[in-house]
Amino acid sequence: MKKLVATMLLAVTACLATTSCGGGDRDTALKLARQACQFLPDQDGPEPAAATGASSISAERMEELVKHASDAADQSGRAARLDPTWNELARALSNITDDLRALSPIMPTPQDDRTYEQRMAAQAPAGDFSKSIRTASAECRKAS
């Protein structure tokens, strides 16, 4: 009997130490989701400039937005692998990253004298950017 109790205590201790019981994974996933949500603007504030007026963003700023969006999508993807609660957040941030990447070639360069509308007509964004922002914002409210 003592051996059984000792074995069970050892198993519980090992489970708690390695967080393989699941609670640690959920906590880690929540932390990752919160980190990913830092990419988004204040949920009550305006959308990022890329969603509302990409013509006013410099190419360097657009590259920075794409990098931050990609990092946020990676963080939320790791969170979703640990806890499926964050699947929708990962999907939305991935869509935002794809949309920003699609907008990048639309950004003006010194050699490009086309209007913003002409650049947009040449290559439209991959998806509904505003919808992705709203979805990600709603999912981020769950993380706060």
Coordinates of C-alpha atoms in Angstrom, one line a residue:
M1 CA 0.0 0.0 0.0
K2 CA 2.8 2.4 0.9
K3 CA 4.4 1.6 -2.4
L4 CA 1.2 2.4 -4.3
V5 CA 0.8 5.7 -2.5
A6 CA 4.4 6.7 -3.1
T7 CA 4.1 5.8 -6.8
M8 CA 0.9 7.9 -7.1
L9 CA 2.5 10.9 -5.3
L10 CA 5.5 10.6 -7.6
A11 CA 3.3 10.6 -10.6
V12 CA 1.3 13.6 -9.4
T13 CA 4.6 15.5 -8.6
A14 CA 6.0 14.6 -12.0
C15 CA 2.8 15.7 -13.7
L16 CA 2.8 19.1 -11.9
A17 CA 6.5 19.6 -12.5
T18 CA 6.4 19.1 -16.2
T19 CA 3.0 20.8 -16.7
S20 CA 1.9 17.8 -18.7
C21 CA -1.4 17.7 -16.9
G22 CA -2.7 20.3 -19.3
G23 CA -3.0 23.3 -17.0
G24 CA 0.4 24.6 -17.9
D25 CA -0.3 24.3 -21.6
R26 CA -3.4 26.4 -21.2
D27 CA -1.5 29.1 -19.2
T28 CA 1.3 29.1 -21.8
A29 CA -1.3 29.3 -24.6
L30 CA -3.0 32.3 -22.8
K31 CA 0.3 34.0 -22.4
L32 CA 1.1 33.5 -26.1
A33 CA -2.3 34.7 -27.2
R34 CA -1.9 37.9 -25.1
Q35 CA 1.5 38.5 -26.7
A36 CA 0.0 38.0 -30.1
C37 CA -2.8 40.5 -29.3
Q38 CA -0.2 43.2 -28.6
F39 CA 0.1 43.6 -32.4
L40 CA -3.5 44.9 -32.6
P41 CA -4.4 48.5 -31.9
D42 CA -6.5 49.4 -28.9
Q43 CA -9.7 47.4 -29.5
D44 CA -11.8 50.5 -29.0
G45 CA -9.5 52.7 -31.1
P46 CA -9.1 53.0 -34.9
E47 CA -7.9 50.2 -37.1
P48 CA -4.3 50.1 -38.2
A49 CA -3.5 52.6 -40.9
A50 CA -3.1 49.8 -43.4
A51 CA -6.8 49.0 -43.0
T52 CA -8.0 52.5 -43.5
G53 CA -5.6 54.3 -45.7
A54 CA -2.6 52.4 -46.9
S55 CA -1.6 55.2 -49.2
S56 CA -0.4 57.2 -46.3
I57 CA 2.0 54.5 -45.0
S58 CA 5.6 54.5 -46.1
A59 CA 7.0 51.3 -47.6
E60 CA 9.3 50.9 -44.5
R61 CA 6.3 51.2 -42.1
M62 CA 4.4 48.6 -44.2
E63 CA 7.4 46.2 -44.0
E64 CA 7.4 46.7 -40.2
L65 CA 3.7 46.1 -40.0
V66 CA 4.1 42.8 -42.0
K67 CA 6.9 41.7 -39.7
H68 CA 4.9 42.4 -36.5
A69 CA 1.8 40.8 -38.0
S70 CA 3.8 37.7 -38.9
D71 CA 5.3 37.5 -35.4
A72 CA 1.8 37.8 -33.9
A73 CA 0.5 35.1 -36.2
D74 CA 3.3 32.8 -35.2
Q75 CA 2.6 33.5 -31.5
S76 CA -1.1 32.8 -31.9
G77 CA -0.3 29.7 -33.9
R78 CA 1.8 28.3 -31.0
A79 CA -1.1 29.2 -28.6
A80 CA -3.6 27.4 -30.8
R81 CA -1.4 24.2 -30.9
L82 CA -1.4 24.2 -27.1
D83 CA -5.0 25.1 -26.7
P84 CA -7.6 25.0 -29.5
T85 CA -9.4 27.9 -27.9
W86 CA -7.0 30.2 -29.9
N87 CA -7.6 28.7 -33.3
E88 CA -9.8 31.6 -34.5
L89 CA -7.3 34.1 -33.3
A90 CA -4.5 32.3 -35.1
R91 CA -6.6 32.2 -38.3
A92 CA -7.5 35.9 -38.1
L93 CA -3.9 37.0 -37.5
S94 CA -2.7 34.8 -40.3
N95 CA -5.3 36.4 -42.6
I96 CA -4.2 39.9 -41.5
T97 CA -0.6 39.0 -42.3
D98 CA -1.6 37.7 -45.7
D99 CA -3.6 40.9 -46.4
L100 CA -0.7 43.1 -45.4
R101 CA 1.7 41.2 -47.6
A102 CA -0.8 41.6 -50.5
L103 CA -0.9 45.4 -49.8
S104 CA 2.9 45.7 -49.7
P105 CA 3.4 45.8 -53.5
I106 CA 0.7 48.4 -53.7
M107 CA 2.9 50.9 -51.7
P108 CA 4.3 53.7 -53.7
T109 CA 8.0 53.8 -54.6
P110 CA 9.9 56.8 -55.9
Q111 CA 9.8 55.4 -59.4
D112 CA 6.0 54.7 -59.3
D113 CA 3.9 57.6 -60.5
R114 CA 0.6 55.7 -60.5
T115 CA -2.2 56.8 -58.1
Y116 CA -3.1 54.7 -55.1
E117 CA -6.3 53.6 -56.8
Q118 CA -4.3 52.4 -59.9
R119 CA -2.0 50.4 -57.6
M120 CA -5.0 48.9 -55.8
A121 CA -6.6 47.9 -59.1
A122 CA -3.4 46.2 -60.1
Q123 CA -3.3 44.0 -57.0
A124 CA -6.2 43.9 -54.5
P125 CA -5.7 42.5 -51.0
A126 CA -6.1 38.8 -50.5
G127 CA -9.1 39.0 -48.1
D128 CA -11.4 41.1 -46.1
F129 CA -9.0 43.0 -43.9
S130 CA -11.5 44.8 -41.7
K131 CA -13.3 41.5 -41.0
S132 CA -10.0 39.9 -40.0
I133 CA -9.2 42.8 -37.7
R134 CA -12.7 42.6 -36.0
T135 CA -12.3 38.8 -35.6
A136 CA -8.9 39.1 -34.1
S137 CA -10.0 41.9 -31.8
A138 CA -12.9 39.9 -30.5
E139 CA -10.7 36.9 -29.9
C140 CA -8.2 39.2 -28.0
R141 CA -10.9 40.3 -25.7
K142 CA -11.1 36.7 -24.5
A143 CA -7.4 36.8 -23.7
S144 CA -7.6 39.9 -21.5

